[in-house]
Amino acid sequence: MPGEVLWMKTFFLIVHTIISVALIYMVQVQMSKFSELGGAFGSGGLHTVFGRKRGLDTGGKITLVLSVLFFISCVITAFVLTR
């Protein structure tokens, strides 16, 4: 029984780490899009000159899914580690 619990804890920690690294990578990729002078102050001003972009691109959707998975993974990992 203790071996199963240790295996499950290790599994969830590995999954949580993979999701964390992927989320950090995707956020860095998204930040590089706005790396012009305006991006240094938190805005993508150059990209809004010609109107607001509608919806999310593929990278934005992946980042959104990873952030939701990260939140769920945090809750599940915390629950599993306290057991």
Short mmCIF file of C-alpha atoms in Angstrom, two decimals:
data_model
loop_
_atom_site.label_atom_id
_atom_site.label_comp_id
_atom_site.label_asym_id
_atom_site.label_seq_id
_atom_site.Cartn_x
_atom_site.Cartn_y
_atom_site.Cartn_z
CA MET A 1 0.00 0.00 0.00
CA PRO A 2 2.70 2.60 0.84
CA GLY A 3 4.45 1.85 -2.47
CA GLU A 4 1.30 2.77 -4.38
CA VAL A 5 0.98 6.06 -2.53
CA LEU A 6 4.62 6.94 -3.20
CA TRP A 7 4.21 6.08 -6.89
CA MET A 8 1.09 8.28 -7.12
CA LYS A 9 2.81 11.21 -5.40
CA THR A 10 5.80 10.91 -7.73
CA PHE A 11 3.52 10.70 -10.76
CA PHE A 12 1.59 13.85 -9.84
CA LEU A 13 4.79 15.75 -9.07
CA ILE A 14 6.23 14.83 -12.49
CA VAL A 15 3.00 15.81 -14.28
CA HIS A 16 2.88 19.09 -12.33
CA THR A 17 6.50 19.84 -13.23
CA ILE A 18 5.91 19.16 -16.93
CA ILE A 19 2.84 21.43 -16.97
CA SER A 20 4.79 24.15 -15.12
CA VAL A 21 7.71 24.08 -17.54
CA ALA A 22 5.39 24.08 -20.56
CA LEU A 23 3.43 27.03 -19.15
CA ILE A 24 6.62 29.01 -18.49
CA TYR A 25 7.80 28.30 -22.04
CA MET A 26 4.49 29.38 -23.62
CA VAL A 27 4.36 32.58 -21.56
CA GLN A 28 7.90 33.42 -22.70
CA VAL A 29 6.93 32.80 -26.32
CA GLN A 30 3.88 35.05 -25.91
CA MET A 31 6.02 37.76 -24.28
CA SER A 32 8.49 37.73 -27.17
CA LYS A 33 5.70 38.85 -29.51
CA PHE A 34 5.48 42.13 -27.59
CA SER A 35 9.20 42.66 -27.10
CA GLU A 36 9.21 46.07 -28.78
CA LEU A 37 9.54 49.25 -26.74
CA GLY A 38 5.86 49.27 -25.76
CA GLY A 39 6.10 45.67 -24.62
CA ALA A 40 8.62 46.66 -21.97
CA PHE A 41 5.84 48.55 -20.19
CA GLY A 42 3.25 45.79 -20.44
CA SER A 43 1.41 46.86 -23.56
CA GLY A 44 1.27 45.64 -27.09
CA GLY A 45 0.58 49.13 -28.41
CA LEU A 46 2.11 48.50 -31.81
CA HIS A 47 -0.27 45.62 -32.43
CA THR A 48 -3.40 47.61 -31.56
CA VAL A 49 -2.80 50.53 -33.94
CA PHE A 50 -4.82 48.89 -36.68
CA GLY A 51 -7.64 47.71 -34.44
CA ARG A 52 -8.20 45.13 -31.79
CA LYS A 53 -7.25 41.59 -32.65
CA ARG A 54 -10.22 39.26 -32.34
CA GLY A 55 -9.87 36.07 -30.33
CA LEU A 56 -6.77 34.16 -29.37
CA ASP A 57 -4.18 32.71 -31.67
CA THR A 58 -3.02 29.12 -31.29
CA GLY A 59 -0.29 30.03 -28.80
CA GLY A 60 -2.76 31.97 -26.69
CA LYS A 61 -5.15 29.04 -26.62
CA ILE A 62 -2.36 26.66 -25.61
CA THR A 63 -1.31 29.07 -22.85
CA LEU A 64 -4.90 29.29 -21.62
CA VAL A 65 -5.30 25.51 -21.52
CA LEU A 66 -1.94 25.10 -19.75
CA SER A 67 -2.89 27.69 -17.15
CA VAL A 68 -6.16 25.89 -16.39
CA LEU A 69 -4.31 22.56 -16.22
CA PHE A 70 -1.72 24.17 -13.92
CA PHE A 71 -4.45 25.33 -11.54
CA ILE A 72 -6.09 21.90 -11.49
CA SER A 73 -2.71 20.23 -11.10
CA CYS A 74 -1.87 22.47 -8.12
CA VAL A 75 -5.05 21.48 -6.31
CA ILE A 76 -4.72 17.75 -7.07
CA THR A 77 -1.01 17.65 -6.23
CA ALA A 78 -1.57 19.45 -2.93
CA PHE A 79 -4.37 17.02 -2.07
CA VAL A 80 -2.30 13.95 -2.96
CA LEU A 81 0.81 15.14 -1.12
CA THR A 82 -1.10 15.78 2.11
CA ARG A 83 -2.50 12.23 2.15
#
